[in-house]
GROMACS .gro file of C-alpha atoms in nm:
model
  208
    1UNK     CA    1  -1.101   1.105  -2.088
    2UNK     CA    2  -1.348   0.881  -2.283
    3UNK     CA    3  -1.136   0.608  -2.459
    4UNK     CA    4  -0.852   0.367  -2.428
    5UNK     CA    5  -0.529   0.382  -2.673
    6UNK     CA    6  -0.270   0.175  -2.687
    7UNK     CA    7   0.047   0.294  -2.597
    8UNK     CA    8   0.421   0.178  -2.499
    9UNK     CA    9   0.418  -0.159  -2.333
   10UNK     CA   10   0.631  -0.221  -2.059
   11UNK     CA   11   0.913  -0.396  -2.014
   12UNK     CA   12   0.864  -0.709  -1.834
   13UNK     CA   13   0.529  -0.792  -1.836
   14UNK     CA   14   0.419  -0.887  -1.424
   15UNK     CA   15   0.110  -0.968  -1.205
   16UNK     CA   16   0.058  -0.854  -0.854
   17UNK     CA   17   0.269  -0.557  -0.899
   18UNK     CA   18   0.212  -0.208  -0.737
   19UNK     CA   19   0.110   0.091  -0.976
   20UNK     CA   20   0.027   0.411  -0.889
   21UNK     CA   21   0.147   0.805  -0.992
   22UNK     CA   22  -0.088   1.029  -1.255
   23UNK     CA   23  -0.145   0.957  -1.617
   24UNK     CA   24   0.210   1.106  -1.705
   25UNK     CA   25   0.421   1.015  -1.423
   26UNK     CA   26   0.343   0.658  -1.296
   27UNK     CA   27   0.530   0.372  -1.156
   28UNK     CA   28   0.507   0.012  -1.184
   29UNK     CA   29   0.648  -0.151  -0.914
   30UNK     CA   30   0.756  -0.543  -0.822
   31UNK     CA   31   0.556  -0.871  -0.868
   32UNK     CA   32   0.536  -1.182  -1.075
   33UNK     CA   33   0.725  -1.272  -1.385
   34UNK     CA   34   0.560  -1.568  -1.382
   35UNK     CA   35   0.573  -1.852  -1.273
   36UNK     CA   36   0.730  -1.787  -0.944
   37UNK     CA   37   0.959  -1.547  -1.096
   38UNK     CA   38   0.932  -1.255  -0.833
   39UNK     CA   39   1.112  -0.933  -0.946
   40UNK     CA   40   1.222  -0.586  -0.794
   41UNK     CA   41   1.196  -0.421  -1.100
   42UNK     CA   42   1.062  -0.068  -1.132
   43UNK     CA   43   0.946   0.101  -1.470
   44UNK     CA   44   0.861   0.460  -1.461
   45UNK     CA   45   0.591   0.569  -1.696
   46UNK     CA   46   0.655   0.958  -1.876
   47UNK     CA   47   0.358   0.993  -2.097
   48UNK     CA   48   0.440   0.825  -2.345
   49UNK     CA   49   0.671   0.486  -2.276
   50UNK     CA   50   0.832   0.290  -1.993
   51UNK     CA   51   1.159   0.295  -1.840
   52UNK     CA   52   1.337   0.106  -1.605
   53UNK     CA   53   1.455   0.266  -1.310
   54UNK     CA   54   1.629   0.164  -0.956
   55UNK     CA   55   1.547  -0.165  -0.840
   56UNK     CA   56   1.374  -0.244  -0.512
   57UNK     CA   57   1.616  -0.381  -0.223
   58UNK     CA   58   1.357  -0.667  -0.198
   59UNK     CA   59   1.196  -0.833  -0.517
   60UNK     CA   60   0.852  -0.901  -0.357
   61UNK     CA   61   0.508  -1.027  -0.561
   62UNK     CA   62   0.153  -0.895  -0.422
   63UNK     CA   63   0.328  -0.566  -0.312
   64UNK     CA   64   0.124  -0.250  -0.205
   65UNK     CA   65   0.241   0.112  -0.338
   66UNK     CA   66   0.159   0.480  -0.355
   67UNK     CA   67   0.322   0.806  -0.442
   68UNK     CA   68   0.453   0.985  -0.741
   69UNK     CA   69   0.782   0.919  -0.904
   70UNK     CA   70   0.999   1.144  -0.697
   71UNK     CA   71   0.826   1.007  -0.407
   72UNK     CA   72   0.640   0.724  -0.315
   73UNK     CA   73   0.668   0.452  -0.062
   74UNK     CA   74   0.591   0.045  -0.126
   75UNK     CA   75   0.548  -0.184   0.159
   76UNK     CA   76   0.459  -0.595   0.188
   77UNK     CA   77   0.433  -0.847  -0.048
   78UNK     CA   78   0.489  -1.215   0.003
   79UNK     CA   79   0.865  -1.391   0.010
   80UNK     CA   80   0.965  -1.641  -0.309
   81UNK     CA   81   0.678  -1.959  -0.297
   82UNK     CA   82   0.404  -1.668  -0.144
   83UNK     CA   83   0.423  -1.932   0.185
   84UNK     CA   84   0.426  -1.645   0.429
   85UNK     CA   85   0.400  -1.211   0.413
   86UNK     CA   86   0.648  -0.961   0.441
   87UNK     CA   87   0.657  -0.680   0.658
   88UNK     CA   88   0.923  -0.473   0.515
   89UNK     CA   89   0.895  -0.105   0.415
   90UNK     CA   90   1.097   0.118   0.131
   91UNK     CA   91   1.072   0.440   0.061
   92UNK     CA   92   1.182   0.626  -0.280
   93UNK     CA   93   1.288   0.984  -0.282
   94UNK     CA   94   1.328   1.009  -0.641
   95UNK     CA   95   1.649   0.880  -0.753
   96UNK     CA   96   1.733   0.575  -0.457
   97UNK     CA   97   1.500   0.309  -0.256
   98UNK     CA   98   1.594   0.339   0.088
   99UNK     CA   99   1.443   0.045   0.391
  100UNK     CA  100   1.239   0.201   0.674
  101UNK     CA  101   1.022   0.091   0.939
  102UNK     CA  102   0.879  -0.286   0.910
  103UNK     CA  103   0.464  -0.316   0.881
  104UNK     CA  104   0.358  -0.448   1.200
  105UNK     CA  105   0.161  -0.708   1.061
  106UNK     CA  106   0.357  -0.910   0.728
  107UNK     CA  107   0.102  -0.928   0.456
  108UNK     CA  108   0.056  -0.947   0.082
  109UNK     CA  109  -0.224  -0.851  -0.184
  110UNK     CA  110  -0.312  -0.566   0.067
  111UNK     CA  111  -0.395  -0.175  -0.041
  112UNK     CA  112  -0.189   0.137   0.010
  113UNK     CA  113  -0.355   0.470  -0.036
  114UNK     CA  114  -0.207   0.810   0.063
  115UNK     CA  115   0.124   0.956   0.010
  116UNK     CA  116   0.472   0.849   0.092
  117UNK     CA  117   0.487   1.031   0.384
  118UNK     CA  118   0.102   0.995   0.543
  119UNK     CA  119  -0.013   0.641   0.414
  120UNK     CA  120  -0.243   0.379   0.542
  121UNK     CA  121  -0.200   0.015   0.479
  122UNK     CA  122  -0.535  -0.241   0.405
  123UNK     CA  123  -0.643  -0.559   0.459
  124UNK     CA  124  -0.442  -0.849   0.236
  125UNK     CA  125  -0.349  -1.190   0.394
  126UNK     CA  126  -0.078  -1.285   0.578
  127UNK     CA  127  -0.020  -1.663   0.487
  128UNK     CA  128  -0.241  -1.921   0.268
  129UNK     CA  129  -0.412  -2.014   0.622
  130UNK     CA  130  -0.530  -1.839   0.775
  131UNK     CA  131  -0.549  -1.597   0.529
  132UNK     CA  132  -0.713  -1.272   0.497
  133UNK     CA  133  -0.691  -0.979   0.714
  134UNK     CA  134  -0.903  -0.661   0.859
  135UNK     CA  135  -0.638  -0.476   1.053
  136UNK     CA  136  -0.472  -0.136   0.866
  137UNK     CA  137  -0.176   0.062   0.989
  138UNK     CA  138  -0.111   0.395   0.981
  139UNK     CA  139   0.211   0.552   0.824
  140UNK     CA  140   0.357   0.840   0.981
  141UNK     CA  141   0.714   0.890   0.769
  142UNK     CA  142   0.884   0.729   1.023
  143UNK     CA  143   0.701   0.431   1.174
  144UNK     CA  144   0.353   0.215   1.123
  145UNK     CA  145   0.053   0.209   1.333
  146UNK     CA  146  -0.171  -0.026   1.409
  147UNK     CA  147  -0.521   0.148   1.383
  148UNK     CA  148  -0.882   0.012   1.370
  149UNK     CA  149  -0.977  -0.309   1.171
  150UNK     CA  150  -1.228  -0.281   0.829
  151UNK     CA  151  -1.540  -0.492   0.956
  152UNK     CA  152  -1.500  -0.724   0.688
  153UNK     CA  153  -1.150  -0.900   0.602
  154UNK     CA  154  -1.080  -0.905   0.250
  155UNK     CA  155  -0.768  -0.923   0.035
  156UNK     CA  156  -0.723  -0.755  -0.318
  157UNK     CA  157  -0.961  -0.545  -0.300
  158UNK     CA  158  -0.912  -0.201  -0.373
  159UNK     CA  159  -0.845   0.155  -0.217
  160UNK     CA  160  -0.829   0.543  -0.303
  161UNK     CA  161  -0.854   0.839  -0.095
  162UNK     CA  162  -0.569   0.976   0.147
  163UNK     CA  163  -0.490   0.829   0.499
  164UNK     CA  164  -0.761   1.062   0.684
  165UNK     CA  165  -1.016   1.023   0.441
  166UNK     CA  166  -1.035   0.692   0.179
  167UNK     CA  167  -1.259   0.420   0.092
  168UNK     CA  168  -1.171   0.039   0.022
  169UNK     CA  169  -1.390  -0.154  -0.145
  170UNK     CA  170  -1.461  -0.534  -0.311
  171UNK     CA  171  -1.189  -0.826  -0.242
  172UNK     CA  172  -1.247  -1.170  -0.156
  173UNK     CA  173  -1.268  -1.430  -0.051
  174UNK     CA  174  -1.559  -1.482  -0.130
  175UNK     CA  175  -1.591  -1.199  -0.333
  176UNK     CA  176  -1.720  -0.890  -0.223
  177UNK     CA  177  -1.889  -0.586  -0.287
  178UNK     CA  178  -1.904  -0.422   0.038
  179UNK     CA  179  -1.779  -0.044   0.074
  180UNK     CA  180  -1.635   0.072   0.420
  181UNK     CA  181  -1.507   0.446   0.426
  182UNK     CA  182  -1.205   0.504   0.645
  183UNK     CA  183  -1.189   0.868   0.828
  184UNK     CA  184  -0.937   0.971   1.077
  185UNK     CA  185  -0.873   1.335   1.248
  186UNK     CA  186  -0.739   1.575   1.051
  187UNK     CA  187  -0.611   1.807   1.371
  188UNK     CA  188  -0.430   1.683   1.636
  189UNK     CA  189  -0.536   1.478   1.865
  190UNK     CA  190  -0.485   1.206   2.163
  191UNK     CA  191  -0.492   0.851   2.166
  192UNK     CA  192  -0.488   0.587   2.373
  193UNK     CA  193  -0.599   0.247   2.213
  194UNK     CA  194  -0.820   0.281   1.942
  195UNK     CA  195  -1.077   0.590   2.057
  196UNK     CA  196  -1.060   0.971   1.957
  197UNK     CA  197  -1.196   1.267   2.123
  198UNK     CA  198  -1.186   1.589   2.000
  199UNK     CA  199  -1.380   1.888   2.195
  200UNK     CA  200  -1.552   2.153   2.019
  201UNK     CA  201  -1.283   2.438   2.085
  202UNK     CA  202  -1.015   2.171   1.913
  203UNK     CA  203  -0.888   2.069   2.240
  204UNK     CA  204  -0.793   1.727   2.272
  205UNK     CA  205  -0.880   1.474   2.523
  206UNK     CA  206  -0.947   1.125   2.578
  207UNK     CA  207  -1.144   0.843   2.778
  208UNK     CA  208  -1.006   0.701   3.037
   0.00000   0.00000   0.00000
């Protein structure tokens, strides 16, 4: 709560992998050997060292991730090279890695905040050129969708909230500080493209 210690290392040392859990039950999940070395590794963090775990189906570098380590859900990345995105999807119910629903949108270096069941997916790029992106999806446990863009496109930047009520903020390029705050209803609702209603007695509706 007011210093850094050094502790257990892990076991393959990566960049552009996916971390996320609490300071005694974490996972660190995918990315770069280096150079070009793109793993499906996962370590799970206890307190106090680093263990490997079950792999990913698909080794994938500039992945996005959140959860806990008996669930969590990880989702893009870029293929071997980083010439193009990835769409696909896996979800871990603590002991097996199990391919769901594909991202609409393939990207890498992008930002998942939520839970592995109720997730929302940022910004990252989809290929060298044209590069960045503004559209997020919204996870549902079963299926992404595609939900309003940030203003600004950005790639690694970085995220925290749930997927009704976050914040993503910095990324490049060029750098940036910019903050945008992402809110979405928390009670039902209807939709029909990208606009919400909800009445004052909690009855939904929409514009035509």
């Amino acid at each position: 709560g007011s210093s850094y210690t050094e502790v257990g290392d892990v076991n393959t040392g990566r960049i552009n992998a996916a971390a996320f859990g609490t300071s005694t039950a974490s996972f660190f999940v995918g990315g770069d050997a280096q150079p070009n070395s793109f793993q499906s590794i996962v370590e799970s963090w206890n307190g106090s060292a680093w263990t490997e775990t079950t792999d990913l189906n698909t080794a994938r570098n500039g992945v996005g991730g959140d959860g806990v380590t008996t669930n969590a859900i990880v989702s893009g990345g870029s293929n071997p090279g980083q010439t193009e995105g990835i769409g696909s999807t896996e979800q871990w119910n603590g002991s097996a890695w199990t391919e769901v629903a594909d991202l609409n949108q393939v990207r890498y270096f992008a930002d998942i905040t939520g839970v592995y069941n109720t997730a929302i997916i940022i910004g990252g790029v989809d290929s060298p050129s044209p590069g960045k992106l503004a559209n997020t999806e919204s996870w549902d446990n079963s299926s992404w969708t595609e939900v309003n863009d940030l203003s600004t496109a950005r790639r690694q930047g970085g995220a925290g909230g749930t997927s009704t009520l976050s914040v993503f903020f910095g990324g490049e390029p060029p750098t940036s500080s910019a903050t945008e705050e992402w809110s979405f209803p928390s009670t039902p609702a209807v939709q029909e493209g990208q606009l919400w209603i909800k009445t004052a007695t909690g009855v939904s509706s929409v514009m035509k």
